[in-house]
Each structure stands twice: as C-alpha cells, then as structure tokens.
Amino acid sequence: MPTKILSVSHYAPENKLTNFDLEKIVETSDEWITERTGIKERRIAEPGIATSDLAKEASLRALKKAGVKPEEIDGIMVATATPDTFVVSTACTLQTKIGAKKAFAFDLWAACPGFIYGLKLAKGLINGENIRYILLVGAETLSRFLDWEDRTTCVLFGDGAGAFVIGNKSEEEGIIDVYLGADGSLKDLLIMPGGGSLKPCSYEIIEKRECYIKMKGREVFKNAVLKMQEAVDIILERNNIKPEQIDYFIPHQANIRIIEALRERLKMPKEKVYVNIDRYGNTSSASIPIALSEMDEKGLLKKGTLLLLAAFGAGFTWGSAIIRW
Ligand code: ACO
C-alpha cells in the first residue's frame, strides 16, 4: 500500500528564552550565538510539562487536520531523546493521553534524525502490514537535560514537538525513499554520559554533571556537514533526482552554517531551503516536523510538492528522505 502524509502539525511551549536572557545566565552574547549558530530564541517548557504533553498537543492538532479519530490510529511512534521516563515509553503515555486505545506504541531513539528513522519504519509498516494509520511524532524537552552552567551547549537547544498522521489512502507513494546511516564509534563526541545502565544515577554522577548533554561542538559540526551531504547525495542519486527538481529542502535545524554549507553544495536558492532555527534553536527530532508544519501553515505544501529532508545527530546517526506531498 502506498503511504501518504495526511497531515502535519506542531506545538511549541509559549515561554521564549532569548539570547539576551541567556546573557544573564552564562557568559555569552547575542552576537556570538547569532553569528555562530543563527539562533535568536528558543522555547522552554514550563516546569511539570513533559515530552508527552508537547507530543499530545502536536498529535491532537495533526489528527484534527487529517480528520482521523485517535481510536482509529493503528500505531504510535515517538522519536525522542528526552523521554518522560526511562521505563515506560513516551509513546505509551501519549497513547493514553490522546485516547488512541487500539494503537501499538513505542519510542524510537535516534536523536535528531529520529523523525527520519520513523518515516522509514512507517513506510515499511504501511507497505507491508495491514495498517491504515500511523501517528509519527518528534518531541523533545531538551531543556531538562542541558547544563545551564555550560555555555557551549545550553544556548543551542529548545523544546517542541511535531507530528505526522501517515495513512495508506493513496494511489502514489508519498514517502518515496528514506536513507539512514549510523556510526557508534564517535558516540563520545555528543553524549549524556550518566543516568543510563553504564553510569546509573548517583550523587557522584550529579556532582560531575554527567546527567547533562556534553558536546565537542567543532568535531560534531564537521561530521554533521559531511554526513548530511553524503545522505543528500546518495538519496538524490539513487532516485535519479536532480537538486533543481526539489521544491523545498528541509534540513535539521542545528546550525545556520551547516544549513548554508548544504545549500551551497546543492546549489539551491535561499527561498527553497526552509529555516526557522532563529526562533526555535535545535529541537532535535522535532525540528523537521515543526518546519514542515510551519510550511503547511504558510501554504507552501501543495499536492505533488517534492521535498528533500536531511538530519544528523548523536550516535552518530544521520538520514535523508524524499517525500511527495
Ligand atoms: N558564548 C560565547 N562564547 C562561546 C560560547 C558561547 N555560548 N560557546 C563557546 N564559546 C567559545 C569557546 O569557549 C571558544 O573559545 P576559545 O576560542 O577561547 O576556546 C570559542 O567560543 C569557539 O568555540 P568553538 O566550539 O570552536 O565554536 P564553533 O564555531 O565550533 O561553534 C557550535 C560552536 C555552535 C557548538 C558549533 O560547533 C556547532 O553548531 N556544532 C554542531 C552542533 C550540531 O550539529 N549538533 C547536531 C546534533 S544535536 C543532537 O543530536 C541532540
């Protein structure tokens, strides 16, 4: 059965944290953050709000747009690196919160490209199984896992969620192709070392601040450019698509300089590359669906629009996808 994206929606917390606010928290400046990353502000979830709460708002909006009832959903996948809890998936919590009683539910951990990994799974499930509707969500509350004393990471990330309702009601394939890659040998360049089975929660872990995200930014930057370029080249070539045939390129929003490097390689005009990093920062697995949801609200996504997606993140993991809207 061919897959179709029936709807896209997103939700971001109201609370905005600007670069000027950050100047009061760590030794940084609006100028440094803007020049090095392109970020001006990011959204931060209020205390007590969990990843599943952001996912719920994005999901209910997407379901309403698609005209699909929660109880009609066959499966829920939540791509997240910042789950509500370790034991009990965010997808299960979301299933109850939205009343999707018959849906199977699981989380998908692939960091920033998690949503692209989810597209591959959704395509496989719908093509191969008797499945009508999948709810695919990218949702993150990264603010909970940031060290607010570490200026090299805390200025980069934000909270948010985006959701797709994917169905089998189509003549033509909507998710044309998905390419995925991973390399665990470089995992220590971007990691939250503590809190898992290797270094469980303890006073020592907290004192060493190991329950926060640590990143060697410059090395991650180099790998991100390299692997996203490779992912884009491979998927275009194997589908015999030229960059000029793509209507819009939606890269993971991690750094404006990474986006620019990719845009130049693809020789794409600026208006074909969607950028919202200035308003959200890096929302990891939520960044691509939030961007697509904004594009939908602006009327940029029409039937037949050809989209190229690409992302890179912790693991390392990376991926690209071609979608016909
Ligand atoms: N404010 C002011 N100065 C800062 C800040 C800050 N917030 N952060 C770092 N600096 C300083 C550093 O200490 C350093 O100072 P020094 O030269 O005196 O040592 C200087 O700025 C340069 O630091 P670099 O790390 O070399 O700066 P760079 O140009 O590489 O930019 C950045 C850093 C923005 C983190 C960049 O490397 C980057 O975007 N990396 C990729 C991130 C990414 O793609 N992540 C994707 C996956 S995320 C995920 O999976 C969850």
mmCIF file of N, CA and C in Angstrom, residues 19-137:
data_model
loop_
_atom_site.group_PDB
_atom_site.id
_atom_site.type_symbol
_atom_site.label_atom_id
_atom_site.label_comp_id
_atom_site.label_asym_id
_atom_site.label_seq_id
_atom_site.Cartn_x
_atom_site.Cartn_y
_atom_site.Cartn_z
ATOM 1 N N ASN A 19 18.380 35.191 23.358
ATOM 2 C CA ASN A 19 19.832 35.253 23.590
ATOM 3 C C ASN A 19 20.148 36.282 24.684
ATOM 4 N N PHE A 20 19.355 37.355 24.737
ATOM 5 C CA PHE A 20 19.595 38.381 25.765
ATOM 6 C C PHE A 20 19.304 37.819 27.154
ATOM 7 N N ASP A 21 18.269 36.953 27.259
ATOM 8 C CA ASP A 21 18.009 36.281 28.544
ATOM 9 C C ASP A 21 19.201 35.417 28.932
ATOM 10 N N LEU A 22 19.775 34.742 27.918
ATOM 11 C CA LEU A 22 20.909 33.839 28.196
ATOM 12 C C LEU A 22 22.148 34.599 28.658
ATOM 13 N N GLU A 23 22.270 35.835 28.195
ATOM 14 C CA GLU A 23 23.427 36.664 28.627
ATOM 15 C C GLU A 23 23.442 36.819 30.151
ATOM 16 N N LYS A 24 22.225 36.682 30.765
ATOM 17 C CA LYS A 24 22.138 36.834 32.231
ATOM 18 C C LYS A 24 22.410 35.507 32.949
ATOM 19 N N ILE A 25 22.462 34.402 32.201
ATOM 20 C CA ILE A 25 22.639 33.075 32.812
ATOM 21 C C ILE A 25 24.081 32.570 32.688
ATOM 22 N N VAL A 26 24.663 32.714 31.482
ATOM 23 C CA VAL A 26 26.059 32.279 31.250
ATOM 24 C C VAL A 26 26.826 33.397 30.530
ATOM 25 N N GLU A 27 28.151 33.226 30.473
ATOM 26 C CA GLU A 27 28.965 34.252 29.814
ATOM 27 C C GLU A 27 28.861 34.069 28.299
ATOM 28 N N THR A 28 27.938 34.763 27.700
ATOM 29 C CA THR A 28 27.729 34.670 26.260
ATOM 30 C C THR A 28 27.169 35.995 25.762
ATOM 31 N N SER A 29 26.905 36.061 24.461
ATOM 32 C CA SER A 29 26.308 37.286 23.925
ATOM 33 C C SER A 29 25.383 36.946 22.763
ATOM 34 N N ASP A 30 24.429 37.822 22.560
ATOM 35 C CA ASP A 30 23.517 37.652 21.407
ATOM 36 C C ASP A 30 24.334 37.588 20.120
ATOM 37 N N GLU A 31 25.376 38.417 20.053
ATOM 38 C CA GLU A 31 26.215 38.474 18.851
ATOM 39 C C GLU A 31 26.892 37.128 18.576
ATOM 40 N N TRP A 32 27.498 36.523 19.633
ATOM 41 C CA TRP A 32 28.201 35.234 19.460
ATOM 42 C C TRP A 32 27.202 34.158 19.001
ATOM 43 N N ILE A 33 26.080 34.079 19.697
ATOM 44 C CA ILE A 33 25.120 32.995 19.387
ATOM 45 C C ILE A 33 24.559 33.181 17.972
ATOM 46 N N THR A 34 24.226 34.421 17.629
ATOM 47 C CA THR A 34 23.642 34.670 16.307
ATOM 48 C C THR A 34 24.644 34.346 15.206
ATOM 49 N N GLU A 35 25.870 34.843 15.367
ATOM 50 C CA GLU A 35 26.906 34.616 14.326
ATOM 51 C C GLU A 35 27.268 33.155 14.167
ATOM 52 N N ARG A 36 27.437 32.443 15.307
ATOM 53 C CA ARG A 36 27.925 31.056 15.238
ATOM 54 C C ARG A 36 26.831 30.040 14.943
ATOM 55 N N THR A 37 25.577 30.403 15.262
ATOM 56 C CA THR A 37 24.516 29.382 15.143
ATOM 57 C C THR A 37 23.281 29.825 14.351
ATOM 58 N N GLY A 38 23.003 31.123 14.308
ATOM 59 C CA GLY A 38 21.776 31.609 13.674
ATOM 60 C C GLY A 38 20.584 31.636 14.608
ATOM 61 N N ILE A 39 20.792 31.223 15.869
ATOM 62 C CA ILE A 39 19.667 31.161 16.827
ATOM 63 C C ILE A 39 19.478 32.529 17.508
ATOM 64 N N LYS A 40 18.214 32.966 17.630
ATOM 65 C CA LYS A 40 17.898 34.211 18.341
ATOM 66 C C LYS A 40 17.116 33.909 19.628
ATOM 67 N N GLU A 41 16.231 32.889 19.545
ATOM 68 C CA GLU A 41 15.442 32.497 20.721
ATOM 69 C C GLU A 41 15.043 31.039 20.607
ATOM 70 N N ARG A 42 14.632 30.458 21.720
ATOM 71 C CA ARG A 42 14.167 29.075 21.738
ATOM 72 C C ARG A 42 13.022 28.994 22.735
ATOM 73 N N ARG A 43 12.214 27.906 22.636
ATOM 74 C CA ARG A 43 11.076 27.738 23.549
ATOM 75 C C ARG A 43 11.468 26.777 24.674
ATOM 76 N N ILE A 44 10.984 27.085 25.866
ATOM 77 C CA ILE A 44 11.306 26.246 27.024
ATOM 78 C C ILE A 44 9.994 25.839 27.708
ATOM 79 N N ALA A 45 9.816 24.535 27.906
ATOM 80 C CA ALA A 45 8.595 24.031 28.548
ATOM 81 C C ALA A 45 8.566 24.441 30.021
ATOM 82 N N GLU A 46 7.363 24.791 30.497
ATOM 83 C CA GLU A 46 7.185 25.166 31.907
ATOM 84 C C GLU A 46 7.493 23.961 32.792
ATOM 85 N N PRO A 47 7.907 24.190 34.052
ATOM 86 C CA PRO A 47 8.138 23.057 34.953
ATOM 87 C C PRO A 47 6.876 22.184 35.039
ATOM 88 N N GLY A 48 7.070 20.889 35.114
ATOM 89 C CA GLY A 48 5.923 19.973 35.221
ATOM 90 C C GLY A 48 5.396 19.502 33.878
ATOM 91 N N ILE A 49 5.821 20.158 32.816
ATOM 92 C CA ILE A 49 5.413 19.743 31.463
ATOM 93 C C ILE A 49 6.440 18.741 30.937
ATOM 94 N N ALA A 50 5.941 17.618 30.437
ATOM 95 C CA ALA A 50 6.836 16.551 29.959
ATOM 96 C C ALA A 50 6.781 16.467 28.437
ATOM 97 N N THR A 51 7.670 15.657 27.883
ATOM 98 C CA THR A 51 7.719 15.473 26.427
ATOM 99 C C THR A 51 6.357 15.012 25.891
ATOM 100 N N SER A 52 5.705 14.118 26.624
ATOM 101 C CA SER A 52 4.400 13.600 26.151
ATOM 102 C C SER A 52 3.336 14.706 26.091
ATOM 103 N N ASP A 53 3.464 15.739 26.918
ATOM 104 C CA ASP A 53 2.491 16.844 26.871
ATOM 105 C C ASP A 53 2.643 17.637 25.572
ATOM 106 N N LEU A 54 3.907 17.880 25.177
ATOM 107 C CA LEU A 54 4.145 18.586 23.905
ATOM 108 C C LEU A 54 3.675 17.703 22.746
ATOM 109 N N ALA A 55 3.991 16.401 22.856
ATOM 110 C CA ALA A 55 3.597 15.439 21.815
ATOM 111 C C ALA A 55 2.072 15.385 21.694
ATOM 112 N N LYS A 56 1.390 15.445 22.828
ATOM 113 C CA LYS A 56 -0.078 15.374 22.817
ATOM 114 C C LYS A 56 -0.676 16.547 22.034
ATOM 115 N N GLU A 57 -0.197 17.755 22.314
ATOM 116 C CA GLU A 57 -0.753 18.930 21.617
ATOM 117 C C GLU A 57 -0.512 18.831 20.108
ATOM 118 N N ALA A 58 0.717 18.470 19.728
ATOM 119 C CA ALA A 58 1.033 18.355 18.286
ATOM 120 C C ALA A 58 0.178 17.253 17.652
ATOM 121 N N SER A 59 0.005 16.141 18.358
ATOM 122 C CA SER A 59 -0.737 14.992 17.809
ATOM 123 C C SER A 59 -2.215 15.326 17.630
ATOM 124 N N LEU A 60 -2.813 15.938 18.649
ATOM 125 C CA LEU A 60 -4.259 16.242 18.540
ATOM 126 C C LEU A 60 -4.516 17.217 17.391
ATOM 127 N N ARG A 61 -3.593 18.167 17.215
ATOM 128 C CA ARG A 61 -3.738 19.116 16.095
ATOM 129 C C ARG A 61 -3.613 18.393 14.759
ATOM 130 N N ALA A 62 -2.647 17.470 14.666
ATOM 131 C CA ALA A 62 -2.438 16.731 13.402
ATOM 132 C C ALA A 62 -3.631 15.823 13.111
ATOM 133 N N LEU A 63 -4.160 15.171 14.151
ATOM 134 C CA LEU A 63 -5.312 14.267 13.953
ATOM 135 C C LEU A 63 -6.532 15.061 13.481
ATOM 136 N N LYS A 64 -6.728 16.221 14.093
ATOM 137 C CA LYS A 64 -7.869 17.074 13.706
ATOM 138 C C LYS A 64 -7.748 17.483 12.236
ATOM 139 N N LYS A 65 -6.547 17.901 11.842
ATOM 140 C CA LYS A 65 -6.306 18.312 10.453
ATOM 141 C C LYS A 65 -6.572 17.179 9.473
ATOM 142 N N ALA A 66 -6.184 15.963 9.874
ATOM 143 C CA ALA A 66 -6.327 14.803 8.979
ATOM 144 C C ALA A 66 -7.758 14.273 8.979
ATOM 145 N N GLY A 67 -8.559 14.684 9.977
ATOM 146 C CA GLY A 67 -9.916 14.140 10.103
ATOM 147 C C GLY A 67 -9.896 12.675 10.537
ATOM 148 N N VAL A 68 -8.868 12.332 11.338
ATOM 149 C CA VAL A 68 -8.738 10.948 11.834
ATOM 150 C C VAL A 68 -8.950 10.977 13.353
ATOM 151 N N LYS A 69 -9.764 10.017 13.855
ATOM 152 C CA LYS A 69 -10.015 9.972 15.309
ATOM 153 C C LYS A 69 -8.889 9.202 15.997
ATOM 154 N N PRO A 70 -8.541 9.588 17.241
ATOM 155 C CA PRO A 70 -7.459 8.876 17.946
ATOM 156 C C PRO A 70 -7.683 7.358 17.970
ATOM 157 N N GLU A 71 -8.943 6.945 18.118
ATOM 158 C CA GLU A 71 -9.198 5.489 18.228
ATOM 159 C C GLU A 71 -9.035 4.763 16.889
ATOM 160 N N GLU A 72 -8.851 5.511 15.816
ATOM 161 C CA GLU A 72 -8.612 4.867 14.512
ATOM 162 C C GLU A 72 -7.128 4.582 14.257
ATOM 163 N N ILE A 73 -6.261 5.199 15.077
ATOM 164 C CA ILE A 73 -4.807 5.047 14.874
ATOM 165 C C ILE A 73 -4.362 3.613 15.189
ATOM 166 N N ASP A 74 -3.594 3.015 14.281
ATOM 167 C CA ASP A 74 -3.093 1.650 14.480
ATOM 168 C C ASP A 74 -1.789 1.614 15.270
ATOM 169 N N GLY A 75 -0.939 2.627 15.074
ATOM 170 C CA GLY A 75 0.358 2.608 15.761
ATOM 171 C C GLY A 75 0.883 4.003 16.026
ATOM 172 N N ILE A 76 1.571 4.136 17.166
ATOM 173 C CA ILE A 76 2.183 5.428 17.543
ATOM 174 C C ILE A 76 3.686 5.224 17.705
ATOM 175 N N MET A 77 4.455 6.077 17.027
ATOM 176 C CA MET A 77 5.911 6.069 17.220
ATOM 177 C C MET A 77 6.319 7.463 17.677
ATOM 178 N N VAL A 78 7.031 7.528 18.779
ATOM 179 C CA VAL A 78 7.546 8.826 19.231
ATOM 180 C C VAL A 78 9.070 8.805 19.121
ATOM 181 N N ALA A 79 9.591 9.640 18.235
ATOM 182 C CA ALA A 79 11.036 9.823 18.137
ATOM 183 C C ALA A 79 11.413 10.846 19.198
ATOM 184 N N THR A 80 12.237 10.417 20.153
ATOM 185 C CA THR A 80 12.655 11.346 21.207
ATOM 186 C C THR A 80 13.958 10.881 21.843
ATOM 187 N N ALA A 81 14.770 11.846 22.242
ATOM 188 C CA ALA A 81 15.976 11.541 23.022
ATOM 189 C C ALA A 81 15.760 11.993 24.456
ATOM 190 N N THR A 82 14.592 12.592 24.716
ATOM 191 C CA THR A 82 14.308 13.154 26.037
ATOM 192 C C THR A 82 12.938 12.660 26.513
ATOM 193 N N PRO A 83 12.824 11.349 26.762
ATOM 194 C CA PRO A 83 11.525 10.778 27.130
ATOM 195 C C PRO A 83 11.047 11.253 28.511
ATOM 196 N N ASP A 84 9.758 11.077 28.780
ATOM 197 C CA ASP A 84 9.213 11.430 30.107
ATOM 198 C C ASP A 84 9.943 10.651 31.194
ATOM 199 N N THR A 85 10.109 9.328 30.935
ATOM 200 C CA THR A 85 10.750 8.423 31.889
ATOM 201 C C THR A 85 11.531 7.391 31.083
ATOM 202 N N PHE A 86 12.474 6.697 31.742
ATOM 203 C CA PHE A 86 13.227 5.665 31.017
ATOM 204 C C PHE A 86 12.412 4.388 30.885
ATOM 205 N N VAL A 87 11.806 3.959 31.980
ATOM 206 C CA VAL A 87 10.976 2.753 31.898
ATOM 207 C C VAL A 87 9.546 3.237 31.781
ATOM 208 N N VAL A 88 8.919 2.935 30.701
ATOM 209 C CA VAL A 88 7.635 3.404 30.156
ATOM 210 C C VAL A 88 7.949 4.394 29.035
ATOM 211 N N SER A 89 7.593 3.992 27.845
ATOM 212 C CA SER A 89 7.883 4.855 26.702
ATOM 213 C C SER A 89 6.957 6.077 26.702
ATOM 214 N N THR A 90 7.457 7.148 26.101
ATOM 215 C CA THR A 90 6.638 8.362 25.952
ATOM 216 C C THR A 90 5.450 8.055 25.034
ATOM 217 N N ALA A 91 5.664 7.130 24.090
ATOM 218 C CA ALA A 91 4.585 6.767 23.158
ATOM 219 C C ALA A 91 3.405 6.130 23.907
ATOM 220 N N CYS A 92 3.701 5.304 24.911
ATOM 221 C CA CYS A 92 2.617 4.678 25.685
ATOM 222 C C CYS A 92 1.846 5.744 26.476
ATOM 223 N N THR A 93 2.598 6.666 27.077
ATOM 224 C CA THR A 93 1.940 7.745 27.829
ATOM 225 C C THR A 93 1.077 8.574 26.880
ATOM 226 N N LEU A 94 1.617 8.850 25.697
ATOM 227 C CA LEU A 94 0.872 9.636 24.698
ATOM 228 C C LEU A 94 -0.392 8.893 24.270
ATOM 229 N N GLN A 95 -0.276 7.578 24.081
ATOM 230 C CA GLN A 95 -1.428 6.772 23.659
ATOM 231 C C GLN A 95 -2.608 6.995 24.610
ATOM 232 N N THR A 96 -2.326 6.975 25.922
ATOM 233 C CA THR A 96 -3.385 7.175 26.920
ATOM 234 C C THR A 96 -3.869 8.625 26.900
ATOM 235 N N LYS A 97 -2.939 9.560 26.789
ATOM 236 C CA LYS A 97 -3.322 10.978 26.835
ATOM 237 C C LYS A 97 -4.245 11.373 25.683
ATOM 238 N N ILE A 98 -4.076 10.730 24.528
ATOM 239 C CA ILE A 98 -4.935 11.108 23.386
ATOM 240 C C ILE A 98 -6.081 10.105 23.176
ATOM 241 N N GLY A 99 -6.086 9.007 23.912
ATOM 242 C CA GLY A 99 -7.168 8.017 23.793
ATOM 243 C C GLY A 99 -7.090 7.189 22.515
ATOM 244 N N ALA A 100 -5.850 6.853 22.112
ATOM 245 C CA ALA A 100 -5.684 6.023 20.905
ATOM 246 C C ALA A 100 -5.651 4.553 21.342
ATOM 247 N N LYS A 101 -6.822 4.054 21.759
ATOM 248 C CA LYS A 101 -6.881 2.796 22.513
ATOM 249 C C LYS A 101 -6.359 1.574 21.770
ATOM 250 N N LYS A 102 -6.552 1.527 20.445
ATOM 251 C CA LYS A 102 -6.146 0.281 19.765
ATOM 252 C C LYS A 102 -4.703 0.340 19.227
ATOM 253 N N ALA A 103 -4.031 1.475 19.420
ATOM 254 C CA ALA A 103 -2.698 1.645 18.806
ATOM 255 C C ALA A 103 -1.601 0.924 19.584
ATOM 256 N N PHE A 104 -0.691 0.261 18.849
ATOM 257 C CA PHE A 104 0.560 -0.164 19.489
ATOM 258 C C PHE A 104 1.402 1.102 19.631
ATOM 259 N N ALA A 105 2.356 1.072 20.559
ATOM 260 C CA ALA A 105 3.087 2.327 20.828
ATOM 261 C C ALA A 105 4.508 2.033 21.285
ATOM 262 N N PHE A 106 5.465 2.738 20.682
ATOM 263 C CA PHE A 106 6.850 2.600 21.136
ATOM 264 C C PHE A 106 7.659 3.856 20.799
ATOM 265 N N ASP A 107 8.760 4.031 21.551
ATOM 266 C CA ASP A 107 9.667 5.154 21.283
ATOM 267 C C ASP A 107 10.779 4.710 20.350
ATOM 268 N N LEU A 108 11.332 5.683 19.697
ATOM 269 C CA LEU A 108 12.365 5.437 18.704
ATOM 270 C C LEU A 108 13.514 6.377 19.053
ATOM 271 N N TRP A 109 14.680 5.789 19.401
ATOM 272 C CA TRP A 109 15.794 6.623 19.863
ATOM 273 C C TRP A 109 16.839 6.721 18.761
ATOM 274 N N ALA A 110 16.833 7.806 18.038
ATOM 275 C CA ALA A 110 17.863 8.019 17.011
ATOM 276 C C ALA A 110 18.256 9.489 16.971
ATOM 277 N N ALA A 111 18.104 10.181 18.116
ATOM 278 C CA ALA A 111 18.483 11.592 18.248
ATOM 279 C C ALA A 111 17.833 12.462 17.167
ATOM 280 N N CYS A 112 18.586 13.432 16.650
ATOM 281 C CA CYS A 112 17.977 14.412 15.725
ATOM 282 C C CYS A 112 17.347 13.785 14.486
ATOM 283 N N PRO A 113 17.957 12.753 13.876
ATOM 284 C CA PRO A 113 17.289 12.151 12.705
ATOM 285 C C PRO A 113 16.164 11.184 13.085
ATOM 286 N N GLY A 114 15.773 11.140 14.365
ATOM 287 C CA GLY A 114 14.756 10.181 14.818
ATOM 288 C C GLY A 114 13.489 10.221 13.980
ATOM 289 N N PHE A 115 13.086 11.408 13.571
ATOM 290 C CA PHE A 115 11.844 11.527 12.784
ATOM 291 C C PHE A 115 12.029 10.874 11.412
ATOM 292 N N ILE A 116 13.236 11.014 10.839
ATOM 293 C CA ILE A 116 13.518 10.395 9.529
ATOM 294 C C ILE A 116 13.581 8.871 9.688
ATOM 295 N N TYR A 117 14.181 8.399 10.789
ATOM 296 C CA TYR A 117 14.148 6.955 11.074
ATOM 297 C C TYR A 117 12.672 6.486 11.152
ATOM 298 N N GLY A 118 11.843 7.281 11.785
ATOM 299 C CA GLY A 118 10.421 6.929 11.918
ATOM 300 C C GLY A 118 9.704 6.848 10.577
ATOM 301 N N LEU A 119 10.105 7.715 9.654
ATOM 302 C CA LEU A 119 9.494 7.675 8.309
ATOM 303 C C LEU A 119 9.760 6.329 7.635
ATOM 304 N N LYS A 120 11.006 5.836 7.821
ATOM 305 C CA LYS A 120 11.383 4.555 7.220
ATOM 306 C C LYS A 120 10.495 3.439 7.801
ATOM 307 N N LEU A 121 10.328 3.461 9.121
ATOM 308 C CA LEU A 121 9.512 2.431 9.770
ATOM 309 C C LEU A 121 8.044 2.540 9.344
ATOM 310 N N ALA A 122 7.538 3.761 9.309
ATOM 311 C CA ALA A 122 6.126 3.958 8.930
ATOM 312 C C ALA A 122 5.887 3.456 7.512
ATOM 313 N N LYS A 123 6.814 3.770 6.625
ATOM 314 C CA LYS A 123 6.686 3.319 5.227
ATOM 315 C C LYS A 123 6.664 1.786 5.175
ATOM 316 N N GLY A 124 7.588 1.156 5.905
ATOM 317 C CA GLY A 124 7.661 -0.308 5.914
ATOM 318 C C GLY A 124 6.401 -0.931 6.490
ATOM 319 N N LEU A 125 5.921 -0.365 7.587
ATOM 320 C CA LEU A 125 4.732 -0.927 8.246
ATOM 321 C C LEU A 125 3.499 -0.801 7.352
ATOM 322 N N ILE A 126 3.345 0.361 6.748
ATOM 323 C CA ILE A 126 2.149 0.573 5.919
ATOM 324 C C ILE A 126 2.237 -0.236 4.622
ATOM 325 N N ASN A 127 3.445 -0.288 4.055
ATOM 326 C CA ASN A 127 3.605 -1.071 2.818
ATOM 327 C C ASN A 127 3.419 -2.564 3.069
ATOM 328 N N GLY A 128 3.917 -3.052 4.208
ATOM 329 C CA GLY A 128 3.967 -4.495 4.402
ATOM 330 C C GLY A 128 2.892 -5.085 5.287
ATOM 331 N N GLU A 129 2.273 -4.289 6.116
ATOM 332 C CA GLU A 129 1.302 -4.814 7.079
ATOM 333 C C GLU A 129 -0.073 -4.234 6.771
ATOM 334 N N ASN A 130 -1.056 -4.821 7.445
ATOM 335 C CA ASN A 130 -2.414 -4.320 7.248
ATOM 336 C C ASN A 130 -2.663 -3.142 8.201
ATOM 337 N N ILE A 131 -1.958 -2.042 7.905
ATOM 338 C CA ILE A 131 -2.018 -0.884 8.803
ATOM 339 C C ILE A 131 -2.550 0.321 8.049
ATOM 340 N N ARG A 132 -3.517 0.988 8.680
ATOM 341 C CA ARG A 132 -4.160 2.111 7.980
ATOM 342 C C ARG A 132 -3.556 3.463 8.383
ATOM 343 N N TYR A 133 -3.409 3.660 9.692
ATOM 344 C CA TYR A 133 -2.926 4.968 10.152
ATOM 345 C C TYR A 133 -1.792 4.820 11.167
ATOM 346 N N ILE A 134 -0.718 5.581 10.937
ATOM 347 C CA ILE A 134 0.392 5.673 11.910
ATOM 348 C C ILE A 134 0.489 7.130 12.357
ATOM 349 N N LEU A 135 0.651 7.324 13.661
ATOM 350 C CA LEU A 135 0.943 8.659 14.198
ATOM 351 C C LEU A 135 2.440 8.692 14.502
ATOM 352 N N LEU A 136 3.169 9.527 13.757
ATOM 353 C CA LEU A 136 4.625 9.650 13.958
ATOM 354 C C LEU A 136 4.905 11.021 14.566
ATOM 355 N N VAL A 137 5.551 10.996 15.737
ATOM 356 C CA VAL A 137 5.778 12.249 16.474
ATOM 357 C C VAL A 137 7.276 12.425 16.741
#
